[in-house]
Coordinates of C-alpha atoms in Angstrom, one line a residue:
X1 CA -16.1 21.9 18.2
X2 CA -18.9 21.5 20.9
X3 CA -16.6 18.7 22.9
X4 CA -12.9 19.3 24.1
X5 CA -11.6 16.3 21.5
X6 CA -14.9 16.2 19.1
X7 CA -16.1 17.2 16.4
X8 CA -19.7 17.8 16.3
X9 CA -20.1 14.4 18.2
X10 CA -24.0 13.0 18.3
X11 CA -24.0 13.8 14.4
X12 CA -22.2 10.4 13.5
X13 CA -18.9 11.6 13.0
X14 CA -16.3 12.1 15.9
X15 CA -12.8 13.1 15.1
X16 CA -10.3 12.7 18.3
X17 CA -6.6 13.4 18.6
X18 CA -4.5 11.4 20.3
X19 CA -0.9 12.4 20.3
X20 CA 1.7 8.7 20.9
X21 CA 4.9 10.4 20.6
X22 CA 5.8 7.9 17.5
X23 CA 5.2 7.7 13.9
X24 CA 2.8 6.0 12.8
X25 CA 3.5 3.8 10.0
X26 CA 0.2 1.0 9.7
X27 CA -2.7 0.4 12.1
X28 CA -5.1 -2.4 11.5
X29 CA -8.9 -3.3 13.3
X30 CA -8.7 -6.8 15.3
X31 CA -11.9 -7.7 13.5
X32 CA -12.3 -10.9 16.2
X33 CA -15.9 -10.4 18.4
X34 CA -13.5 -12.4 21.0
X35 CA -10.6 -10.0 21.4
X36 CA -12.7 -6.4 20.0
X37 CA -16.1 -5.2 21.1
X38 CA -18.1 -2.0 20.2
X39 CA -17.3 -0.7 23.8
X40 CA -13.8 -1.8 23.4
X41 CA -12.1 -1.9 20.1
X42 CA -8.6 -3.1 20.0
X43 CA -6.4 -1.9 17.0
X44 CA -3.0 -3.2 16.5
X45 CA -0.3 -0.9 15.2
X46 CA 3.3 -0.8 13.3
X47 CA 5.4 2.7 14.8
X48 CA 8.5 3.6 14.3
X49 CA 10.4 6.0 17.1
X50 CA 13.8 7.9 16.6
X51 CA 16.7 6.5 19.4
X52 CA 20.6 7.3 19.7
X53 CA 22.4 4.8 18.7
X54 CA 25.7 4.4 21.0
X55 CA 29.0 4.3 19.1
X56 CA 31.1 4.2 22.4
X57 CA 32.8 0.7 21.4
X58 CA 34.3 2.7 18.7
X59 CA 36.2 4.9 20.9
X60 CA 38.6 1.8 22.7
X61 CA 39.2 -1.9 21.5
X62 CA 40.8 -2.7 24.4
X63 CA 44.1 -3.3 22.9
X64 CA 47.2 -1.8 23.9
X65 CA 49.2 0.3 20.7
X66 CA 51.7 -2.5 20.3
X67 CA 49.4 -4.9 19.8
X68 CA 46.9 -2.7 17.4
X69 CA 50.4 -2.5 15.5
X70 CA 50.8 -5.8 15.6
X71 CA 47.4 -6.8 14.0
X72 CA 48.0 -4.0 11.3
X73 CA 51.6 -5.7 10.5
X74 CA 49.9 -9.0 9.9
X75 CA 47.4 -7.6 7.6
X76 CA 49.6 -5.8 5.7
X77 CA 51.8 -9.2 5.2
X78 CA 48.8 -11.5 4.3
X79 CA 47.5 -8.5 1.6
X80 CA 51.7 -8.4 0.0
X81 CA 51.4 -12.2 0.0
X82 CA 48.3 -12.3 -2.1
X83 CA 49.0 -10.0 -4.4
X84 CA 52.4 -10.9 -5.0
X85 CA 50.3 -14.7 -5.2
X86 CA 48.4 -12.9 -7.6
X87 CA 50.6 -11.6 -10.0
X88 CA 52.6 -14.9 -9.9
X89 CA 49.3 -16.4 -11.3
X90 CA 49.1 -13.9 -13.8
X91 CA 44.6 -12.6 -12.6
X92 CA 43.6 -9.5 -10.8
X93 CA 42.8 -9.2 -6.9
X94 CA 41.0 -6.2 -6.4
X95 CA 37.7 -7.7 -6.4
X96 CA 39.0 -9.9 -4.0
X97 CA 40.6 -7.0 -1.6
X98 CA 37.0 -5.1 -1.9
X99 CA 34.8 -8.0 -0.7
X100 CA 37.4 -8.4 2.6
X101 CA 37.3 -4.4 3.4
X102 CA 36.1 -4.2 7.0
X103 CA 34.7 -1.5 9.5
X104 CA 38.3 -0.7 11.2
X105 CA 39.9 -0.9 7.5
X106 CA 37.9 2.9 6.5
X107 CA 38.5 4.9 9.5
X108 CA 39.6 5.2 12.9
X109 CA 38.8 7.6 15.9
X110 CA 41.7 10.4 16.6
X111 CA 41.0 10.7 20.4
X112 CA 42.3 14.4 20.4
X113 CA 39.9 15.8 18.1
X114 CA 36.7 14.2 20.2
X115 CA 35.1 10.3 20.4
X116 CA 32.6 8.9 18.4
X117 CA 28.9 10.6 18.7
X118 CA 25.5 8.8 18.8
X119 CA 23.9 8.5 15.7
X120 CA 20.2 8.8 15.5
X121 CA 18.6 5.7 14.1
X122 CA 14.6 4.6 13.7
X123 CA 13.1 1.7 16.3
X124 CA 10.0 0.1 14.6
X125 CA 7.3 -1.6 17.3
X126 CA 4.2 -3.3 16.7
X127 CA 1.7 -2.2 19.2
X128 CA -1.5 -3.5 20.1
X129 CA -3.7 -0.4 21.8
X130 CA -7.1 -0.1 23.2
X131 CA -9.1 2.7 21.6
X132 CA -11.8 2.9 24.6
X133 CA -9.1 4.3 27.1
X134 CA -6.8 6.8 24.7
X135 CA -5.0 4.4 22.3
X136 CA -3.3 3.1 25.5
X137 CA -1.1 0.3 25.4
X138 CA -1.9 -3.0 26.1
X139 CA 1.3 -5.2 24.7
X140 CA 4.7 -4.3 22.0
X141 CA 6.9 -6.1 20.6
X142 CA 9.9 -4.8 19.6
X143 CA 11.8 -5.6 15.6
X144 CA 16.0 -6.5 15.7
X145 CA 18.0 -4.1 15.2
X146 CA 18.4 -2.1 11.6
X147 CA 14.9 -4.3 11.2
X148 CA 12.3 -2.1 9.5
X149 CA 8.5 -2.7 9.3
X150 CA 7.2 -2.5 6.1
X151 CA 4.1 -4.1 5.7
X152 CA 0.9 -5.0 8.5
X153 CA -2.4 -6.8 7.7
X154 CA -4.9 -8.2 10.1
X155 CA -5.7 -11.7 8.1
X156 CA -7.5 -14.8 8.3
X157 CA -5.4 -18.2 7.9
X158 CA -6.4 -21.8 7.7
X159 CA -4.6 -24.3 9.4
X160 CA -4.6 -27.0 6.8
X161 CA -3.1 -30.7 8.1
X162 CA -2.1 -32.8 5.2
X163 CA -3.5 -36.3 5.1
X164 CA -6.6 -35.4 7.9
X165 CA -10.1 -35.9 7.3
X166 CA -10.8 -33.1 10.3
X167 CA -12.5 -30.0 8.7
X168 CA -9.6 -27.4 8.8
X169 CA -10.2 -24.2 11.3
X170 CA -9.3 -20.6 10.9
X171 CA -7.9 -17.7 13.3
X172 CA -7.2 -14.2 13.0
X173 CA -3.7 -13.5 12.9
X174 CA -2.1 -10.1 12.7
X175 CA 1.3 -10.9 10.4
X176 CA 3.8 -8.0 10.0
X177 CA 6.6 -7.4 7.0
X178 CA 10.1 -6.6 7.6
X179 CA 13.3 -6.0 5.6
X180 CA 16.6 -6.0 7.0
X181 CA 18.7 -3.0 6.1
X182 CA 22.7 -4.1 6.9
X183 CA 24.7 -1.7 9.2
X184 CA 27.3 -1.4 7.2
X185 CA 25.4 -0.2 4.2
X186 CA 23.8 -1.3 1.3
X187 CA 26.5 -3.5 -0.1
X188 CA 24.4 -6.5 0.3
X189 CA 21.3 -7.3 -0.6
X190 CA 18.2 -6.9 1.5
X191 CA 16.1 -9.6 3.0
X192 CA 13.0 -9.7 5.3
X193 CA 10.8 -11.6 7.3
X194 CA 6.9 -12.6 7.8
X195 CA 6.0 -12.4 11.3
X196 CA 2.6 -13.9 12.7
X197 CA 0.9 -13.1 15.6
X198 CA -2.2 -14.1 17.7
X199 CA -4.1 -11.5 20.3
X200 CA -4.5 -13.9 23.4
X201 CA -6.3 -13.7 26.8
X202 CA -5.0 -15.2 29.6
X203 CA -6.5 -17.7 31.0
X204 CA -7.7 -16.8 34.4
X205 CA -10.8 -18.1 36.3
X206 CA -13.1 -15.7 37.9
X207 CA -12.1 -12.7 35.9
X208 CA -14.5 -11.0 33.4
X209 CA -13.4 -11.8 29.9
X210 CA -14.1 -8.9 28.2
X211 CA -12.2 -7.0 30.6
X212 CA -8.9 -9.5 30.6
X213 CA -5.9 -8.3 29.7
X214 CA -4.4 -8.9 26.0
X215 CA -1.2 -10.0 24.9
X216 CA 0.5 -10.5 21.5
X217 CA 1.9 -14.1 21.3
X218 CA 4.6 -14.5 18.7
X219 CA 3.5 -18.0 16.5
X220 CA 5.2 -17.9 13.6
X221 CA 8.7 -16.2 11.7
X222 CA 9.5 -16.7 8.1
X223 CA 12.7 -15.5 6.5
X224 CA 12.5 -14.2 3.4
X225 CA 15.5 -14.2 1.0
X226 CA 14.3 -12.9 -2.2
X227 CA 14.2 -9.0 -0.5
X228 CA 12.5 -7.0 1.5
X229 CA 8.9 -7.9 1.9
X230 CA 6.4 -4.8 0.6
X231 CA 3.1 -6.3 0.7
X232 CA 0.4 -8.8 2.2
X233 CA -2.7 -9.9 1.4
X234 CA -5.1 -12.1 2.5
X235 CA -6.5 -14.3 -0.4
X236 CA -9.4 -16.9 0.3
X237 CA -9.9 -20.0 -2.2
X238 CA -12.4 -22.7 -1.9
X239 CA -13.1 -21.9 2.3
X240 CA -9.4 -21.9 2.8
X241 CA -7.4 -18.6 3.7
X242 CA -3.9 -18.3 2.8
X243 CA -1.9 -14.8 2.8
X244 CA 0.3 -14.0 -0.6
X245 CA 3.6 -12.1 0.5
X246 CA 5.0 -9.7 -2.3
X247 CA 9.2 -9.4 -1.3
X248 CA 11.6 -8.1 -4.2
X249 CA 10.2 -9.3 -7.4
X250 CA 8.8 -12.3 -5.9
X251 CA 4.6 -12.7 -5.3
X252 CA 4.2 -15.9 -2.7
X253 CA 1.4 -17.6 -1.7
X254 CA 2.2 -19.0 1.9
X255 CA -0.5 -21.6 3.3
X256 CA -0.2 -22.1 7.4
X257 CA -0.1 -25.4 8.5
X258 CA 2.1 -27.6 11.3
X259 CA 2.7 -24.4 13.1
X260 CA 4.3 -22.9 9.9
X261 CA 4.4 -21.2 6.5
X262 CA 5.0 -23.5 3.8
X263 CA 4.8 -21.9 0.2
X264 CA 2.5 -23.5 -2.1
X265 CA 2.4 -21.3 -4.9
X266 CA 4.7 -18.2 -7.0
X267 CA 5.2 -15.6 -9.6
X268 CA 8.0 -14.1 -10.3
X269 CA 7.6 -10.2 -11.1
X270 CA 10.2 -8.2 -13.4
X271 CA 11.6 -5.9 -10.6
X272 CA 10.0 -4.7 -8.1
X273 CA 6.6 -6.0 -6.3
X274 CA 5.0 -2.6 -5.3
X275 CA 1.2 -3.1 -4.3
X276 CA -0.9 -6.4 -4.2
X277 CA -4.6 -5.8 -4.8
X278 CA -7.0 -8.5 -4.7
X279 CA -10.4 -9.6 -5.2
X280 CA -11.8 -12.9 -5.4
X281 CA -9.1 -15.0 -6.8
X282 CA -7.9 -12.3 -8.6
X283 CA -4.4 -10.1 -8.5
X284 CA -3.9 -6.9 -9.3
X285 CA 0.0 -6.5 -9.0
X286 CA 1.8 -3.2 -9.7
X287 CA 5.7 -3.0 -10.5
X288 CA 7.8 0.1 -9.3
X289 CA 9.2 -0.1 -13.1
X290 CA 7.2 -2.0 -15.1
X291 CA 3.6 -0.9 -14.4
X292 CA 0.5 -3.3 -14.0
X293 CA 0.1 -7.5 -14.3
X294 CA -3.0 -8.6 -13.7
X295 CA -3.1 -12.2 -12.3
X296 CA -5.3 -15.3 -11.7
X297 CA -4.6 -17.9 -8.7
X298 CA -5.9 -21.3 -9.9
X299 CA -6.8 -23.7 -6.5
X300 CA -6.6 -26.9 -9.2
X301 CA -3.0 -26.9 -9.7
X302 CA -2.2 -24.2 -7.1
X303 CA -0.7 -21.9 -10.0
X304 CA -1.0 -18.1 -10.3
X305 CA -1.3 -17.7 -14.0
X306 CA -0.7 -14.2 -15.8
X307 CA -3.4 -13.4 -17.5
X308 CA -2.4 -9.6 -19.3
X309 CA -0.4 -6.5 -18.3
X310 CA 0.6 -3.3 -19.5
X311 CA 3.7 -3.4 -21.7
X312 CA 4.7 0.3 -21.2
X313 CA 7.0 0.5 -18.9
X314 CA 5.5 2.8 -16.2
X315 CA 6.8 3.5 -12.6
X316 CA 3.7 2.7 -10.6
X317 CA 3.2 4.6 -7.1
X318 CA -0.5 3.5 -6.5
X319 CA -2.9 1.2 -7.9
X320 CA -6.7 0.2 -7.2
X321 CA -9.9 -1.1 -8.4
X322 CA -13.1 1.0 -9.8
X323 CA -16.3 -1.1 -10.9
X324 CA -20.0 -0.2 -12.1
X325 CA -22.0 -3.1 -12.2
X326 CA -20.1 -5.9 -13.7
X327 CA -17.8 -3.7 -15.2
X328 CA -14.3 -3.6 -13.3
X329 CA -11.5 -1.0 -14.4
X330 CA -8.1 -0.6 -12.9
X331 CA -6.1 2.4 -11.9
X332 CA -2.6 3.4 -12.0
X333 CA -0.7 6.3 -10.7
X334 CA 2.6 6.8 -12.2
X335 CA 5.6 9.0 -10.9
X336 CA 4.6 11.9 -13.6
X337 CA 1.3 12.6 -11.5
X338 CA -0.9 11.1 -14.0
X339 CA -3.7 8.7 -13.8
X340 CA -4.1 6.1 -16.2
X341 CA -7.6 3.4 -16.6
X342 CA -7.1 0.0 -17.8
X343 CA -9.5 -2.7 -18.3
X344 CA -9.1 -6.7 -19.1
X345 CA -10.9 -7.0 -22.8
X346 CA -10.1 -9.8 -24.4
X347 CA -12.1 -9.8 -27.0
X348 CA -11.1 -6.0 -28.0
X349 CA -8.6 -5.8 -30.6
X350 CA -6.0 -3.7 -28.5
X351 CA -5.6 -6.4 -26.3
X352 CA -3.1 -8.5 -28.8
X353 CA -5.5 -11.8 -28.2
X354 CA -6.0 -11.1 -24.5
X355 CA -2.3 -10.7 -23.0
X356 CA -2.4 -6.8 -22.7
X357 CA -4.8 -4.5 -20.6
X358 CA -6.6 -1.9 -22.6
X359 CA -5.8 1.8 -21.4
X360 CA -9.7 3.2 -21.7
X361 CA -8.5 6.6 -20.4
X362 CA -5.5 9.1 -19.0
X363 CA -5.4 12.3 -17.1
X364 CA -3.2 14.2 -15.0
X365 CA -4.0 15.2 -11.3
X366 CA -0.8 17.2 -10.7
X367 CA 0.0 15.5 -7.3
X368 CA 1.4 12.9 -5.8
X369 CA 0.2 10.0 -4.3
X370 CA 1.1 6.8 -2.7
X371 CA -2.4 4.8 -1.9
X372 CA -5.6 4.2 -3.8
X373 CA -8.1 2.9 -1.1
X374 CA -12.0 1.7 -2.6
X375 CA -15.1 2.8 -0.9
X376 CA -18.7 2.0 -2.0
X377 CA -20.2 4.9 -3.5
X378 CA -23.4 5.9 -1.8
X379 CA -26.7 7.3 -3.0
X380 CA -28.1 10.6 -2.5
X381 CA -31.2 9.1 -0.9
X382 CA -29.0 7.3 1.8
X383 CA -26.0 9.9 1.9
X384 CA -27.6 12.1 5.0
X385 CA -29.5 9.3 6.6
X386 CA -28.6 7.9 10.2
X387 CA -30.3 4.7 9.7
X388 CA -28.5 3.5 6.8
X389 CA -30.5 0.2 7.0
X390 CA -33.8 1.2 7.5
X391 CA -33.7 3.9 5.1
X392 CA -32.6 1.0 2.4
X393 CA -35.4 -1.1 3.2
X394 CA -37.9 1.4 3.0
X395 CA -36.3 2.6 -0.4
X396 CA -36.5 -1.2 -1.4
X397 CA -40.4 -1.8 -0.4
X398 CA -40.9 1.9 -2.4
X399 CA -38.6 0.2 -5.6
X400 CA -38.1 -3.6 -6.2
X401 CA -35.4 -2.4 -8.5
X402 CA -33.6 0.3 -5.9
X403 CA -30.3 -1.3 -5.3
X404 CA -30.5 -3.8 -8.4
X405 CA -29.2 -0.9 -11.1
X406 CA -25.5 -0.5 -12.2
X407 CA -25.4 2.9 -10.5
X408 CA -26.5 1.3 -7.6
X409 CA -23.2 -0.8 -7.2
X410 CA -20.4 1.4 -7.6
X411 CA -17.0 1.1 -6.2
X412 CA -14.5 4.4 -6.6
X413 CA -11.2 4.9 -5.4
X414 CA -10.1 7.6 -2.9
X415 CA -6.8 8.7 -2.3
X416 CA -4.7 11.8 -0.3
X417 CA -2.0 13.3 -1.9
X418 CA 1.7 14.7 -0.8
X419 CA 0.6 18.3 -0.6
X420 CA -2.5 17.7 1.5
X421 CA -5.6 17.5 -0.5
X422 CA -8.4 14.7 -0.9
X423 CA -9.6 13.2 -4.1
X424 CA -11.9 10.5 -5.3
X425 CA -12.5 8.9 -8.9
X426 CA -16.1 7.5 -9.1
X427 CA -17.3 5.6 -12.6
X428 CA -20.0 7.1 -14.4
X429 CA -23.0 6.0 -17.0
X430 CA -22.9 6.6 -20.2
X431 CA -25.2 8.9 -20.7
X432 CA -24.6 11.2 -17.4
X433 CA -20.3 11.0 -18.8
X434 CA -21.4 12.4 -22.2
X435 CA -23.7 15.2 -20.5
X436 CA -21.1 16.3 -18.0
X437 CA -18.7 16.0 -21.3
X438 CA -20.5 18.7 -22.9
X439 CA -21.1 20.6 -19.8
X440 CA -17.3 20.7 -19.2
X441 CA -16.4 21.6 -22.7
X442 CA -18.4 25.0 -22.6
X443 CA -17.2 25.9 -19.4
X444 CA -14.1 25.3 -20.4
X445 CA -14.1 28.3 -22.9
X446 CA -16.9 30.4 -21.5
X447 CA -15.4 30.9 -17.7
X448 CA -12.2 32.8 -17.2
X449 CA -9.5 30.7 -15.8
X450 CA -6.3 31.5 -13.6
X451 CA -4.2 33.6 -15.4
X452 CA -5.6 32.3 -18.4
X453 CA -4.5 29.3 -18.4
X454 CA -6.0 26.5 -20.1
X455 CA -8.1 23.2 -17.8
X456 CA -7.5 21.2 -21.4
X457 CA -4.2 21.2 -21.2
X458 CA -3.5 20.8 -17.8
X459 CA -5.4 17.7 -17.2
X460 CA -3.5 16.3 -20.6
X461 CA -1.7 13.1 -19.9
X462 CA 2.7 14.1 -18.8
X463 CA 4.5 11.5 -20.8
X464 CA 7.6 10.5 -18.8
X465 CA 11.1 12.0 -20.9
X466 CA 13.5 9.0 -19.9
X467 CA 11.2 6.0 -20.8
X468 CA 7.6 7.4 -22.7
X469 CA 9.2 6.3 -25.9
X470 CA 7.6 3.1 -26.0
X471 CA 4.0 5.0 -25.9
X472 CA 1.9 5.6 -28.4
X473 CA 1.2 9.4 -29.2
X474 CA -2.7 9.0 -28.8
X475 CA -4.0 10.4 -25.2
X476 CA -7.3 8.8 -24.6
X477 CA -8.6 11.5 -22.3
X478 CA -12.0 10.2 -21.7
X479 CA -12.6 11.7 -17.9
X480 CA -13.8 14.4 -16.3
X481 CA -12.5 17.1 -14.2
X482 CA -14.7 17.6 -11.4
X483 CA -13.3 20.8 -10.1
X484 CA -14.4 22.2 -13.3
X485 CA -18.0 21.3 -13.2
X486 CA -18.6 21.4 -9.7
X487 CA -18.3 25.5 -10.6
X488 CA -21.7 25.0 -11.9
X489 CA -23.3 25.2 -8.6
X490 CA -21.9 28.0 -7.9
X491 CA -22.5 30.6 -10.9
X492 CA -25.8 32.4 -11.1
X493 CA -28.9 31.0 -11.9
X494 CA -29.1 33.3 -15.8
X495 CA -25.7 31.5 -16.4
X496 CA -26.3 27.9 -15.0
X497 CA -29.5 28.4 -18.3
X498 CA -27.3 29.9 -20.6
X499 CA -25.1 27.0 -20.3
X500 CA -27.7 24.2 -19.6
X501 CA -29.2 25.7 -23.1
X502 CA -26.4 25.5 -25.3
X503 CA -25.9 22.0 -24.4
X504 CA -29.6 20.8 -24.6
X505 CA -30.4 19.9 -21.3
X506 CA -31.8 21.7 -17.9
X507 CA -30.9 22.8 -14.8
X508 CA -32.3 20.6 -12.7
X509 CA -31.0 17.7 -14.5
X510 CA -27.4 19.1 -14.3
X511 CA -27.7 19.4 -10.7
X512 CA -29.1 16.0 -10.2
X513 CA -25.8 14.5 -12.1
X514 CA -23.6 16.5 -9.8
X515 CA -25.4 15.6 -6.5
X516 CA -25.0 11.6 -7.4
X517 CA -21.3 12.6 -8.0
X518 CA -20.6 14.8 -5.1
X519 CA -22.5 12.0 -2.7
X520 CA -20.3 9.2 -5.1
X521 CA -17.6 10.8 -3.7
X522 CA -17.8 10.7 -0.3
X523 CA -15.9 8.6 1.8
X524 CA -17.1 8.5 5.2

């Protein structure tokens, strides 16, 4: 719109697209004033492209047919002579003949019915690309083959010398997750590494910095045995940065050092780490099978300490942080499209004494989704201003206590789902939640629905029919559906009083609550 790539550019927003060729799986900001200016911002990103992978070697050994007889004699004498060693000794040796089952063992290529075809099979890349001149790229680095990216964070790291009284320095790195898929199969178990890299310049006299070429410089490889690494995280504890690597049901806490990763601290999950979310010293961990553990890292003992979790067993595809105030929830997205709010009350009497997490409230969304990503939730008075901090300060000298009040820090959630639609959850005070409540119950049953169906009992909370026995049979509702009573804006001005009426309240007031929660709601 007005521009051949924009969209209405000069009005703050500009939406460009820039077509690589690849999937894109991660892309991460070099947030380093050194490497990434305003006029040239450097992103660094994980693709994937499809190749054909050539199966010619299949098609001739390079042995003659006596001697390809010859080798299949052999075999077949060795395998008589331990089975006939076997049944001598009285134990089975099956087990045995399974484990030594090789490629040439399942099939073989009958030349007159055609060779052995390419096989299409994915390439992953990290790239790191210049946004000023069309994403173009400045450096790769290719992954090993059947080597799959699975994880990329831009992250701080402090190199911490044992035994020195020097005050320890920190560098950006950009460190990338693999896992290692076998080409034979899946036979074996999956392992991974965590790969560390540094954006350098070269150094060159006479030649303008900020124009220099980049390079990604390889300066670190871990091998990870526990499985496939799904997850990193930056974690900073007392000035010192470390990352914390989630792989199988593992949670490490890797400190750099010596030109290395050493692990200095671990937690060992029930099956599957999904999701790592952190704040503070704090960890947020979801399970693929056994829904949410909420953890502590302690810098004393260099410990991370469980401090509750949720003992239903829930398959967890997202998880994220909401907060008003001091007030921090958790939220969980399970495989049954449903939403589910927890908070860390150890004082309540749900919590068993502390070691469980308090569901506050349930709903279903009725999509899927694999990502809850926080945003702060702006005000109306600064939602359609383009000088976001001179508008504040004015607002502040108008108000000493603008900015101060619980509604002032909010953090929601916003997440896309599988079928192409946008959502946000935003936290609400008291008083507004009970209104819109009301407001939502009468619309509910005054307003015709979609072939009559009922909002109540589609937002109702989908119990899962292989594993919800362990749940009790109380749904805690407690949210609002804000497709519902967004409606509101849109029905006549005799209706918006009939309803504002028969829940004691106004108009004006009603729209006030909804323009805080559309602006809320708002990502960008």
């Amino acid at each position: 719109v007005f521009s051949p790539h924009g969209v209405l550019p000069g009005g703050g927003i500009c939406v460009q697209k820039v077509p690589l060729g690849v999937t894109v799986r991660h892309i991460e900001f070099i947030d380093d004033a050194s490497v990434s200016t305003s006029n040239r911002p450097i992103y660094v990103m994980l693709i994937s492209r499809e190749i054909e992978a050539d199966q010619s070697y299949l098609n001739d050994d390079g042995l003659s047919p006596e001697e390809r007889q010859r080798i299949k004699d052999e075999k077949e004498a060795a395998r008589i002579k331990k089975q006939v060693e076997a049944d001598l000794g009285g134990f089975d040796i099956e087990q045995e003949w399974v484990e030594e089952i090789e490629r040439e063992d399942c099939f073989e290529v009958d030349r007159n019915l055609g060779f052995a075809p390419p096989i299409p099979q994915r390439k992953y890349e990290v790239w790191l690309v210049d946004a000023s001149s069309q994403f173009s790229v400045l450096d790769k680095y290719e992954l090993d083959d059947f080597e799959h990216g699975t994880a990329l964070k831009s992250l701080f790291l402090t190199n911490v010398v044992e035994d020195s009284d020097e005050t320890p320095e920190k560098s950006l790195f950009v460190s990338v997750g693999t896992s290692f898929i076998d080409q034979d199969g899946e036979d074996l178990a999956s392992k991974g590494r965590v790969l560390l890299f540094q954006v350098k310049k070269p150094k060159k006299t006479g030649v303008d910095r900020r124009q220099a070429p980049l390079h990604l410089n390889l300066k670190s490889e871990k091998e990870i045995t526990v499985g496939p690494v799904t997850s990193l995280s930056s974690l900073k504890s007392e000035d010192t940065y470390r990352v914390v690597v989630g792989a199988g049901a593992e949670v490490t806490v890797e400190q750099w050092g010596s030109g290395k990763l050493t692990q200095v601290g671990f937690y060992h999950a029930h099956m599957q780490v999904q999701e790592i979310v952190l704040f503070k010293t704090f960890f947020l961990l979801s399970d693929a099978y056994d829904s949410l553990h909420f953890l502590v890292w302690r810098e004393s003992d260099k410990s991370l300490t469980l401090l509750a979790k949720d003992y239903e067993p829930t398959q967890v595809f997202a998880a994220g942080l909401i907060s008003r105030g001091g007030a921090m929830a958790f939220v969980c997205h399970d495989d049954r499209q449903n939403l589910k709010f927890f908070q860390y009350a150890p004082a309540d009497a749900e919590a068993r004494g502390g070691n469980k997490l308090v569901c506050r409230a349930d709903v279903h969304i009725g999509s899927q989704t694999t990502a809850l990503q926080s945003h702060w939730c702006q005000s109306s008075l600064l939602f359609n201003s383009c000088t976001m901090p001179s508008t504040l300060a004015a607002l502040k000298q108008q108000d000493a206590l603008f900015g101060r009040l619980e509604d002032d820090q909010r953090f929601a959630v916003s997440f896309g789902t599988t079928d192409g639609s946008v959502g946000s959850i935003i936290s609400l005070s008291e008083p507004v939640f009970w209104r819109l409540t009301a407001l939502q119950s009468v619309m509910s049953n005054a307003l015709e629905s979609n072939c009559a169906l009922s909002h109540r009992a589609w937002r109702l909370f989908r119990r899962s029919t292989s594993r919800g026995g362990c749940r009790s049979n109380d749904r805690k509702k407690g949210t609002i559906d804000g497709d519902l009573v967004m409606k509101f804006v849109d029905l006549a001005l005799y209706e918006q009083e009939d309803l504002a009426s028969s829940i004691g309240t106004t108009v004006g007031l009603l729209m006030d609550n909804l323009l805080e929660m559309q602006c809320a709601s708002s990502i960008i």
